[in-house]
Coordinates of C-alpha atoms in Angstrom, one line a residue:
X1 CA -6.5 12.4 48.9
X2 CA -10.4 12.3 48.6
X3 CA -12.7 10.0 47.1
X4 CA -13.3 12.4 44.1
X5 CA -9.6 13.5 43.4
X6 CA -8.9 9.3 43.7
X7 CA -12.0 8.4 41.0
X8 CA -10.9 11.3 38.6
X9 CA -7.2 9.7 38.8
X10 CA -8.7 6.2 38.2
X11 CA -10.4 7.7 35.3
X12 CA -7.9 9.3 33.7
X13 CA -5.3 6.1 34.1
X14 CA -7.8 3.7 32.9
X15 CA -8.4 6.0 29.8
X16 CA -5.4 6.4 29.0
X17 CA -4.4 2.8 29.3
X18 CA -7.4 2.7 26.8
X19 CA -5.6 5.1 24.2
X20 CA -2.3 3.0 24.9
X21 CA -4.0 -0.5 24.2
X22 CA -5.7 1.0 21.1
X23 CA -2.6 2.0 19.6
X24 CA -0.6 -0.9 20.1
X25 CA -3.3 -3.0 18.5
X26 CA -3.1 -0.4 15.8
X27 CA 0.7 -0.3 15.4
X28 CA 0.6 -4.1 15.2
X29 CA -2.2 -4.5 12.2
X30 CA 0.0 -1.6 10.6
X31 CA 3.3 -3.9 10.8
X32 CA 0.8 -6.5 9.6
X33 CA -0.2 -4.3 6.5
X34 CA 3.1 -3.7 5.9
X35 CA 4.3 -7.2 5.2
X36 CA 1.5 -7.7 3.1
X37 CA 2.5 -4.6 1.2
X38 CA 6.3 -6.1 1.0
X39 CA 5.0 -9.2 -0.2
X40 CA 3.0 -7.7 -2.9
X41 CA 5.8 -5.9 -4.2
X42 CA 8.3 -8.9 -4.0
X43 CA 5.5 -10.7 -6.2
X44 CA 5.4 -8.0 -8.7
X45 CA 9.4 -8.0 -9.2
X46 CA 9.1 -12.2 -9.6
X47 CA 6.5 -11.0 -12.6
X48 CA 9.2 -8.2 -13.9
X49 CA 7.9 -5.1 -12.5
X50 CA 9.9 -2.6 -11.6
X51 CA 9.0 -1.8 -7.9
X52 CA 10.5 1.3 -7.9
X53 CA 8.3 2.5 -10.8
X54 CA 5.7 1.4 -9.3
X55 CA 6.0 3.0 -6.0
X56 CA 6.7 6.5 -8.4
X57 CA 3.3 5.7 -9.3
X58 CA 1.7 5.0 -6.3
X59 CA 2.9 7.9 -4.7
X60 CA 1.8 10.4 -8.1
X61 CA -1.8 8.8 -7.7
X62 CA -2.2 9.7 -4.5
X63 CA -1.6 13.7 -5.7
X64 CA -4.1 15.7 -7.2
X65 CA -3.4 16.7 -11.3
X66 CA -2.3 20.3 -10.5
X67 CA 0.0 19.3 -7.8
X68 CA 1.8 16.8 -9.9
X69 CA 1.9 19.2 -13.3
X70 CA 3.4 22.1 -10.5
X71 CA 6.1 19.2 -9.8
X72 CA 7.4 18.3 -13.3
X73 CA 7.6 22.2 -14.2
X74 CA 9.5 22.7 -11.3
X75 CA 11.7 19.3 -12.3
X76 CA 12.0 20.7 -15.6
X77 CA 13.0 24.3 -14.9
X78 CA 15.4 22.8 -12.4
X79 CA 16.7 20.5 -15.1
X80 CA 17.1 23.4 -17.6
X81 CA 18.8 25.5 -15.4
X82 CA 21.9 22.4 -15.1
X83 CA 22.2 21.7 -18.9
X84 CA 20.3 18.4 -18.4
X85 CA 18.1 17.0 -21.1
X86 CA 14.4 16.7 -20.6

């Protein structure tokens, strides 16, 4: 193997173990996040928040208007078609 073929090689591994080390870091400030997350909803319930409404709501803020209205008539058309009230 040549000099060149060795140094490209040596490139490419240390940049990669770059990527790797980057991502674990990530990964474990994500976990991090997560607990946090966790404990703010476990704080919320001791207050008498229903965490499951409030991750319904978290999840419709992060849609735009006509996304969520195309939703609910889609919910309601499905719920008219099985007999269920609206």
């Amino acid at each position: 193997m040549d000099d060149a073929a060795f140094n490209t090689e040596s490139v490419a591994a240390d940049q990669l173990k770059a990527f790797i080390e980057r991502i674990e870091r990530l990964e474990e400030e994500k976990a991090g996040i997560a607990g946090d997350i966790k404990d703010v909803y476990a704080e919320a319930k001791g207050n008498g928040f229903d965490t499951k409404v409030l991750r319904k709501i978290i999840s419709l803020r992060k849609r735009d208007y006509a996304e969520r209205q195309e939703e609910e008539a889609i919910l309601e058309l499905y719920m008219q078609a099985l007999g269920m009230p609206i």
